[in-house]
Short mmCIF file of C-alpha atoms in Angstrom, two decimals:
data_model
loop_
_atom_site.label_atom_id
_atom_site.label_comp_id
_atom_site.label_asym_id
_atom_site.label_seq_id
_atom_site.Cartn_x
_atom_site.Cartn_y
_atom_site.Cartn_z
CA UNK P 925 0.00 0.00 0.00
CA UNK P 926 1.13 3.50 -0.29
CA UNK P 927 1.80 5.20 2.36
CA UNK P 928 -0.96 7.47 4.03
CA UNK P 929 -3.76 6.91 1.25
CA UNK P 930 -3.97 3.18 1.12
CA UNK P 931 -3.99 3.08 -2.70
CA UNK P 932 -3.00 -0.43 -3.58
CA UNK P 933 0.13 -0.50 -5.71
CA UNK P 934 -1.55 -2.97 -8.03
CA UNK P 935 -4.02 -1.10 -10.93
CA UNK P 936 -7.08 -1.60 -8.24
CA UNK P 937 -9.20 0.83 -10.24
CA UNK P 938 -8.38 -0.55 -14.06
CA UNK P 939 -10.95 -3.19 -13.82
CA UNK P 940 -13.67 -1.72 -12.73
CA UNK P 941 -13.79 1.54 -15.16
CA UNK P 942 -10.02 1.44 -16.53
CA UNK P 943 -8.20 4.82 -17.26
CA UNK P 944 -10.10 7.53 -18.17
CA UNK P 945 -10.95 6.67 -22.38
CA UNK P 946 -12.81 9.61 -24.06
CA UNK P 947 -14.80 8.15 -27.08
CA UNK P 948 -15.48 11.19 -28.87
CA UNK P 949 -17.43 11.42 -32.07
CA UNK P 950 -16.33 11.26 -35.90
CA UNK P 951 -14.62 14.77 -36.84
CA UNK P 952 -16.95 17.22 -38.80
CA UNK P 953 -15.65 18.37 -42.24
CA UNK P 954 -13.88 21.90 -41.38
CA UNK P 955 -13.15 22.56 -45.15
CA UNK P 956 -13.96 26.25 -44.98
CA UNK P 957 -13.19 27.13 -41.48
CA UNK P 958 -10.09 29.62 -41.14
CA UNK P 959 -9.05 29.46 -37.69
CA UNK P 960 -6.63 32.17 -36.11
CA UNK P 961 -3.79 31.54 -33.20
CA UNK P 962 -2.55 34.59 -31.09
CA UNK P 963 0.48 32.96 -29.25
CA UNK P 964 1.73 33.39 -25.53
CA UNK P 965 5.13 34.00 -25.33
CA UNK P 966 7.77 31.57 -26.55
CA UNK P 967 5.46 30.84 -29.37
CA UNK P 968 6.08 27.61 -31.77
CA UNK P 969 9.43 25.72 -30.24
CA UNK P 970 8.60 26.33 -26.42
CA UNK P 971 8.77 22.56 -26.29
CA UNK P 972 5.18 23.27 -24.17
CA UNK P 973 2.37 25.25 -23.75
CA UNK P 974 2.45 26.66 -27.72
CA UNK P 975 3.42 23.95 -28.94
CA UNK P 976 0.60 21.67 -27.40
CA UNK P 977 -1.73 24.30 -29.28
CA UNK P 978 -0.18 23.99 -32.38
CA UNK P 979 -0.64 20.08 -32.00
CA UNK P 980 -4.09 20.37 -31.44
CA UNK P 981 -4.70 22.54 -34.57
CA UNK P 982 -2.64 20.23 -36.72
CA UNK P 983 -4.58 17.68 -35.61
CA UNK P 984 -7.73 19.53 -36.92
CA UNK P 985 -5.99 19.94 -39.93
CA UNK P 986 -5.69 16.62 -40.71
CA UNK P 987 -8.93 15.41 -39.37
CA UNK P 988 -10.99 18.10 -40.48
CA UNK P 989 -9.57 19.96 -43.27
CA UNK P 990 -9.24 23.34 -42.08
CA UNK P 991 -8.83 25.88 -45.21
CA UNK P 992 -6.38 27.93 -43.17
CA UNK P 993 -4.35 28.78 -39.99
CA UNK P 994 -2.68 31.73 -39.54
CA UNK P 995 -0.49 32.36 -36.28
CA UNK P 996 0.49 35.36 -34.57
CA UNK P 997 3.37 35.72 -32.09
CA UNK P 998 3.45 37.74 -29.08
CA UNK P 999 6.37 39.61 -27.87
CA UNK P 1000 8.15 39.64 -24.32
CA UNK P 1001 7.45 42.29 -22.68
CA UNK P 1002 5.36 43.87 -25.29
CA UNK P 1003 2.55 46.54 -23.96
CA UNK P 1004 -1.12 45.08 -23.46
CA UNK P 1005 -2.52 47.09 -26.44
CA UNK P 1006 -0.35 44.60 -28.99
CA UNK P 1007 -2.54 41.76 -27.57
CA UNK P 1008 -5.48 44.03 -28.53
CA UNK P 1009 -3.86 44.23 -32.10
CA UNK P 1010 -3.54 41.34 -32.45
CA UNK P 1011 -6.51 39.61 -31.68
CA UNK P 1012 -7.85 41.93 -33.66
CA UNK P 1013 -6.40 42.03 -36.56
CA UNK P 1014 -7.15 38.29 -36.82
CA UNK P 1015 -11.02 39.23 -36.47
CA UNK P 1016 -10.97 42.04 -39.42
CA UNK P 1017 -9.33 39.15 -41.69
CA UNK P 1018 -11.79 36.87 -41.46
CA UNK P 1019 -10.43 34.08 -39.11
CA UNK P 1020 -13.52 32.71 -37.31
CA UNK P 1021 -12.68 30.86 -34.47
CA UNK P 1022 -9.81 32.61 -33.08
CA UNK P 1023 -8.31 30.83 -30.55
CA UNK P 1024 -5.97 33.27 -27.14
CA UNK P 1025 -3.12 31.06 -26.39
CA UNK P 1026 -2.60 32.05 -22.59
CA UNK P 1027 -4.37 34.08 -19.27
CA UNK P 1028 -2.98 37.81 -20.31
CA UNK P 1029 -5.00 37.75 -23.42
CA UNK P 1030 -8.28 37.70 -20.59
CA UNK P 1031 -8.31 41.82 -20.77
CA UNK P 1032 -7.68 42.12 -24.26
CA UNK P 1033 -10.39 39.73 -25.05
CA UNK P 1034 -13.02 42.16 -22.97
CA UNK P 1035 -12.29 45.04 -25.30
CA UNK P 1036 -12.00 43.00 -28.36
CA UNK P 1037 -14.26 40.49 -28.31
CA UNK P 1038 -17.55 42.83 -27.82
CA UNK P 1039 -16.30 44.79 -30.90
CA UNK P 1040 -16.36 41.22 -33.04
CA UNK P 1041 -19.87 39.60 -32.04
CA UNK P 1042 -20.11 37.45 -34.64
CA UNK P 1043 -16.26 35.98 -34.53
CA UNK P 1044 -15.64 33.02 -31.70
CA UNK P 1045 -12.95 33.46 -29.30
CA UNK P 1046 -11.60 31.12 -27.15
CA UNK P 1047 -8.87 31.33 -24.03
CA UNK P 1048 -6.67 28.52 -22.60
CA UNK P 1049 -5.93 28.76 -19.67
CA UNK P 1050 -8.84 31.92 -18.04
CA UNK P 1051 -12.19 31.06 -16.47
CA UNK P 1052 -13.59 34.50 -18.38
CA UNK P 1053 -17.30 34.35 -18.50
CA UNK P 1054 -20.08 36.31 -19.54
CA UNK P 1055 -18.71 37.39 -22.64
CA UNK P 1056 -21.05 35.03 -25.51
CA UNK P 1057 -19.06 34.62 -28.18
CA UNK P 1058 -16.07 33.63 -25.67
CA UNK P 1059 -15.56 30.38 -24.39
CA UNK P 1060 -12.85 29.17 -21.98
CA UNK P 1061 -10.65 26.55 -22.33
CA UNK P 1062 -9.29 25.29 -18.84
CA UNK P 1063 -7.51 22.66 -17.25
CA UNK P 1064 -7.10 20.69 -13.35
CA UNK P 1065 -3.80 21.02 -13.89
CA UNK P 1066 -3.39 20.13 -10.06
CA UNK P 1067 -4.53 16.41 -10.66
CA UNK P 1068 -2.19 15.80 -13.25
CA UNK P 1069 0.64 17.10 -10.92
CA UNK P 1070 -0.52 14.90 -8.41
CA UNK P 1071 0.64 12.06 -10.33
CA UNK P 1072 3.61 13.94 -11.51
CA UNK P 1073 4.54 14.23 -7.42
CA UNK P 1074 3.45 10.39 -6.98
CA UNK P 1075 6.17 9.86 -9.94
CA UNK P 1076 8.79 11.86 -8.77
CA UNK P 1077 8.46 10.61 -4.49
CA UNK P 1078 8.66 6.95 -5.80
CA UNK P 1079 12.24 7.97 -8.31
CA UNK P 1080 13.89 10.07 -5.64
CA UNK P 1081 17.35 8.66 -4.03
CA UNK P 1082 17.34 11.60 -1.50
CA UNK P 1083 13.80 11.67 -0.47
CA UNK P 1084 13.94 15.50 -1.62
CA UNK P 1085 12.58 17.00 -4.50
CA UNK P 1086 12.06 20.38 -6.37
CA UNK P 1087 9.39 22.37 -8.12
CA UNK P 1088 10.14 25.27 -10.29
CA UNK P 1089 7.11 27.60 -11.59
CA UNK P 1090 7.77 30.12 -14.27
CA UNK P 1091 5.48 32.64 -12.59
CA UNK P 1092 3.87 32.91 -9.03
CA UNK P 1093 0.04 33.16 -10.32
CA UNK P 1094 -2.64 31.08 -9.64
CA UNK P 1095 -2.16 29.07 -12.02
CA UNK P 1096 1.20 28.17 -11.79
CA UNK P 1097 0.47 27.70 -8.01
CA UNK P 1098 -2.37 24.61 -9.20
CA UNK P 1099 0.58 22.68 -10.64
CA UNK P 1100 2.89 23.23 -7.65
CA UNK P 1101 -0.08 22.11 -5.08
CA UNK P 1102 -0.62 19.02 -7.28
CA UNK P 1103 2.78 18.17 -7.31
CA UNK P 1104 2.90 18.48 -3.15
CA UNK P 1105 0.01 17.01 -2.56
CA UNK P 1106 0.96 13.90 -5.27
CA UNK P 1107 4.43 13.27 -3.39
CA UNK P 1108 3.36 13.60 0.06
CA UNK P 1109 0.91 10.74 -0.29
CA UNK P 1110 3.19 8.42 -1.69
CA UNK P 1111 6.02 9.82 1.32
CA UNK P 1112 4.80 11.52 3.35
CA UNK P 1113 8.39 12.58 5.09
CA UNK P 1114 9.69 13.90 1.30
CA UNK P 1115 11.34 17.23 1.38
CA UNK P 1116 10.04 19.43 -1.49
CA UNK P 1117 11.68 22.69 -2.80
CA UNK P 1118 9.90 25.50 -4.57
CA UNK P 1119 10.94 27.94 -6.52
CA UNK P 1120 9.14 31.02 -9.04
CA UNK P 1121 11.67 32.43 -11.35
CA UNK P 1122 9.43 36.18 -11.85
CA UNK P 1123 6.42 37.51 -9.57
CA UNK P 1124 2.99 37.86 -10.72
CA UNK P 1125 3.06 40.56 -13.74
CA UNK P 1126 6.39 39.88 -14.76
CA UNK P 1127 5.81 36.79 -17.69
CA UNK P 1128 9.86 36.62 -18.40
CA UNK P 1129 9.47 33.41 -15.99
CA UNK P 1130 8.38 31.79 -19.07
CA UNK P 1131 11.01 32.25 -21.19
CA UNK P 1132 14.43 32.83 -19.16
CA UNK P 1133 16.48 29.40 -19.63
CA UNK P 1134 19.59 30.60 -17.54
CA UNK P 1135 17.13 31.53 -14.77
CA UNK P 1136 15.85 28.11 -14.78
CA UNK P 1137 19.25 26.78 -14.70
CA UNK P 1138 20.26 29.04 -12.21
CA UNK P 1139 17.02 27.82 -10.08
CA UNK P 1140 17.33 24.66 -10.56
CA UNK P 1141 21.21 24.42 -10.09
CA UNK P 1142 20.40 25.85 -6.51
CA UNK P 1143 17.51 22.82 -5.74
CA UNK P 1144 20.08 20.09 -6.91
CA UNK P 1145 22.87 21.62 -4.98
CA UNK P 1146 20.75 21.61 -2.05
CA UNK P 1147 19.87 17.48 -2.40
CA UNK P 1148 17.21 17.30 -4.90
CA UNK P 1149 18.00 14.84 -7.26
CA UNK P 1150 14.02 15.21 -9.25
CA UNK P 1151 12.61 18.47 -10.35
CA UNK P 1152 9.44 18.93 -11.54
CA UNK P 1153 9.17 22.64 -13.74
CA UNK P 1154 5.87 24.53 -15.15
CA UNK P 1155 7.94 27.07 -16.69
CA UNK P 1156 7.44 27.21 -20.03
CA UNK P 1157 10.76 27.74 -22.26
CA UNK P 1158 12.42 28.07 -19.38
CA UNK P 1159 11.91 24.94 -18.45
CA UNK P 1160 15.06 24.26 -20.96
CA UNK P 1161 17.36 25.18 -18.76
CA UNK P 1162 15.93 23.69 -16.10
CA UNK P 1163 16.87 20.65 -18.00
CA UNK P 1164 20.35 21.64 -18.80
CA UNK P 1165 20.91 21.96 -14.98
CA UNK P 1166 19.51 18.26 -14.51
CA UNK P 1167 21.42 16.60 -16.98
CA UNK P 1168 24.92 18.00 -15.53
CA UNK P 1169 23.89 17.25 -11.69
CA UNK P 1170 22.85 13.29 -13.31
CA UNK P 1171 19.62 13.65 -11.80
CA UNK P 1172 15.92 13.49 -13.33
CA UNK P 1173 13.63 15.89 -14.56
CA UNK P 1174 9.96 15.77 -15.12
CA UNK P 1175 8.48 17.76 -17.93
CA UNK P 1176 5.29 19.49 -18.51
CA UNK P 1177 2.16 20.29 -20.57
CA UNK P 1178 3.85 18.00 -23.60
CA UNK P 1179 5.41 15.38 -23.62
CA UNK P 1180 8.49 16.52 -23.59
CA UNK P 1181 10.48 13.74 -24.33
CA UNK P 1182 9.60 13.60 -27.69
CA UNK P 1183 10.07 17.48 -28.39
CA UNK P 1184 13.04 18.27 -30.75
CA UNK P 1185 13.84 21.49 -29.18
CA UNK P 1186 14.86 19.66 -25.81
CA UNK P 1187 16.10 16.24 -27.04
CA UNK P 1188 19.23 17.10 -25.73
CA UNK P 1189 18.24 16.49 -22.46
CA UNK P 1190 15.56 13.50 -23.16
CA UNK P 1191 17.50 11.19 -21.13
CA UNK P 1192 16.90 12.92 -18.07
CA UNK P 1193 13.30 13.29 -18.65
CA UNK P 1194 11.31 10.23 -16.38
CA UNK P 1195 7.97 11.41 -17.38
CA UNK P 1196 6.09 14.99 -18.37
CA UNK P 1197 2.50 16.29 -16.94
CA UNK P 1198 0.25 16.18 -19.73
CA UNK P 1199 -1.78 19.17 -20.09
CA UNK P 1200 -3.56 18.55 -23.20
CA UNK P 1201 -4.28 22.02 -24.61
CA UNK P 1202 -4.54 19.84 -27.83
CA UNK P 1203 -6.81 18.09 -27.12
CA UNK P 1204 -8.92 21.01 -26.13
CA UNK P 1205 -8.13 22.93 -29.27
CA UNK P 1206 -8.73 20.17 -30.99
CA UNK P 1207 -12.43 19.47 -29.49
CA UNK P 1208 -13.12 23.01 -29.56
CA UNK P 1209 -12.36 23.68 -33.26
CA UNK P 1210 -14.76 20.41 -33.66
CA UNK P 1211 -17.21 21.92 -31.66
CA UNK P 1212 -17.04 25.16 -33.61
CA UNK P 1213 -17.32 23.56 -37.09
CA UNK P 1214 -20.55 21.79 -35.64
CA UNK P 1215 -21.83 24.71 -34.37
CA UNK P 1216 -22.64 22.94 -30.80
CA UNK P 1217 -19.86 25.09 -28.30
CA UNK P 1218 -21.96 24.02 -25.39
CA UNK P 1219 -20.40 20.60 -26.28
CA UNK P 1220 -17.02 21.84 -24.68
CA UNK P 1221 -16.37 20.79 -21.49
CA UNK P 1222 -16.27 23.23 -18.51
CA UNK P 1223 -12.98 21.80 -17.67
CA UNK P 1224 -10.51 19.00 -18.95
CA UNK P 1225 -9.45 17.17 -15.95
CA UNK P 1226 -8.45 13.70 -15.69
CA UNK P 1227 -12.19 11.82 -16.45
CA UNK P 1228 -12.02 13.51 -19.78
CA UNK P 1229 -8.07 13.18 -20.28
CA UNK P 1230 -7.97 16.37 -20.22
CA UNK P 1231 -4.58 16.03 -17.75
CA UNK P 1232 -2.08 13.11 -18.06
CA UNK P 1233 0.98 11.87 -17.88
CA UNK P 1234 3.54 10.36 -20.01
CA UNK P 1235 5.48 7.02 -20.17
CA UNK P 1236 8.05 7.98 -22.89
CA UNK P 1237 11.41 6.06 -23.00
CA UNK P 1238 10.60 3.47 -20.72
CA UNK P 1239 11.82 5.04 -17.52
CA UNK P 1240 8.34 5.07 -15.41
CA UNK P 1241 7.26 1.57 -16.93
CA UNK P 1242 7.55 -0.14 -13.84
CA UNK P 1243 5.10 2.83 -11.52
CA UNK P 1244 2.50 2.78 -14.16
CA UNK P 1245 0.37 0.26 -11.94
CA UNK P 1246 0.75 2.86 -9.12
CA UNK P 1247 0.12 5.56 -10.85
CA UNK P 1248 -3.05 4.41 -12.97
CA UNK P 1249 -4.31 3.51 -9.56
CA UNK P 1250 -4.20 6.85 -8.03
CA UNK P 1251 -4.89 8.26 -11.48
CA UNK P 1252 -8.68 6.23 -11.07
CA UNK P 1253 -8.88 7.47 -7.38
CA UNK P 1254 -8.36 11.37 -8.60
CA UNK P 1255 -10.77 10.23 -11.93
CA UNK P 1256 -13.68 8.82 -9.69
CA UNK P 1257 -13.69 11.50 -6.99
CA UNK P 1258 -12.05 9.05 -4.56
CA UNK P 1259 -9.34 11.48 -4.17
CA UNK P 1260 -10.06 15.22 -3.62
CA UNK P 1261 -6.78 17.35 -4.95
CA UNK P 1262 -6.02 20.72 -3.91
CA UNK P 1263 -5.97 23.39 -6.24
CA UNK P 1264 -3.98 25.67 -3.52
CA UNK P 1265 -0.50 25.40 -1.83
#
């Protein structure tokens, strides 16, 4: 048994309903939708949160036959008005949805959206109601941490592990409670460092490698020998640190051991928390193209998939058991996780 929850180390749960399985319909034929992207920062190659976007629209590509994409990158530290821009400069060509890859698009979308009532926004990532033709796109990212701690508490030599979040908002602070809460119930006595690379209103967290090194380098010189980052593109350095202490890394939002812009370091990653913001552009572009957006779920947590993890390279084969079992406790409502430190 594990310690403090009694969850059976044996897949208790698979029987009985399995892992969560979404059976989702046939794709609709997309062939004239133009769909727009506004990226967060980092855009394409962030090896995360972008990236998972771009998946999910290349998906819909595929499946559906979009007639177009067109992508837009933000800039760091660029003022708020060039969010405004650009959101709305996908509107006046046409592109219908248009999809706000991140939170700080939430106040651009309350000017712009109002002044496009007949375009479809959506947001990843912000619970922003009330506007109609917005809909949000959000995650439990805290449950799939959970696992991501329950991985990273049963890999540990030390019994001391580290966390490092790009930004301290909200909703960086859902991945780090996850990951707490995840690697206290499998040890209850494990030592966990965290660590924010930028306050709240500074988003350079997300795309600072040598601060992630520099972060991280200070965890694994302390005794952590796993570290767990939500960091964005800065979770790249994060990794470079990890490979040159030989200790283990755990990715996020992708799967990051199959990402080309970190395969460098693939060796060091055990596992990544899935956040599947492909799957949710993916379902919501379907949705859209079948006119039905009341179809997308309020949240993607772990019943729907919507959170994960991943098993790439073999390194985690032997936990899977463990892990699908608390995975099914989290799924059924067996286990309650915290979206607060």
């Amino acid at each position: 048994y594990e310690v403090g929850l009694g969850i059976p180390a044996e897949p208790l749960f698979r029987s009985v309903i399995g892992p969560a399985v979404r059976q989702p319909g046939p794709a609709p034929n997309a062939a004239g939708m133009r769909v727009g992207l506004a990226f967060d920062i980092g855009g394409r190659g962030d090896a995360s949160f972008n990236d998972a976007s771009v998946a999910g629209l290349e998906r819909a590509k595929r499946e559906m036959g979009l007639a177009e994409v067109k992508e837009l990158d933000a800039g760091a530290g660029e003022p708020e008005d060039a969010k405004q821009t650009r959101l709305r400069q996908l509107a006046q060509e046409g592109f219908d949805p248009v999809i706000a890859v991140g939170y700080a698009y939430a106040d651009a979308l309350k000017i712009v959206a109002p002044q496009f009532p007949r375009t479809r926004f959506a947001i990843i990532d912000e619970e922003l109601r009330g506007i109609p033709n917005v809909t949000p796109l959000v995650f439990a990212e805290e449950q799939g941490s959970f696992l991501a701690g329950v991985i990273a508490a049963h890999r540990t030599k030390t019994c001391h592990i580290g966390f490092v979040g790009g930004v301290r908002t909200p909703l960086i602070q859902k991945f780090e409670a996850g990951y707490a809460a995840g690697a206290k119930a499998a040890a209850p006595d494990i030592r966990i460092d965290r660590a924010y690379l930028t306050p709240a209103g500074d988003p350079s967290g997300f795309q600072d490698p040598n601060k992630g090194a520099e972060v991280a380098q200070g965890q694994l010189d302390g005794g952590a020998d796993v570290i767990y980052h939500a960091a964005g593109a800065s979770g790249k350095g994060v990794f470079s640190s990890v490979k040159s202490a030989g200790a283990k890394a755990i990715g996020v939002d992708s799967d990051q051991y199959r990402q080309p812009s970190v395969a460098d370091y693939r060796d060091v990653i055990i596992s990544s928390m899935l956040k599947r913001v492909d799957l949710a552009v993916f379902d919501y572009v379907a949705a859209a193209a079948r006119g039905d957006l009341a179809s997308v779920p309020e949240k993607f947590d772990l019943s729907l998939d919507g959170v994960g993890y991943s098993t790439s390279g073999g390194m985690i084969d032997d936990l899977v058991p463990t892990v699908d079992a608390y995975r099914a406790a989290i799924a059924t409502g067996r286990i309650k996780v915290s979206d607060r430190p």
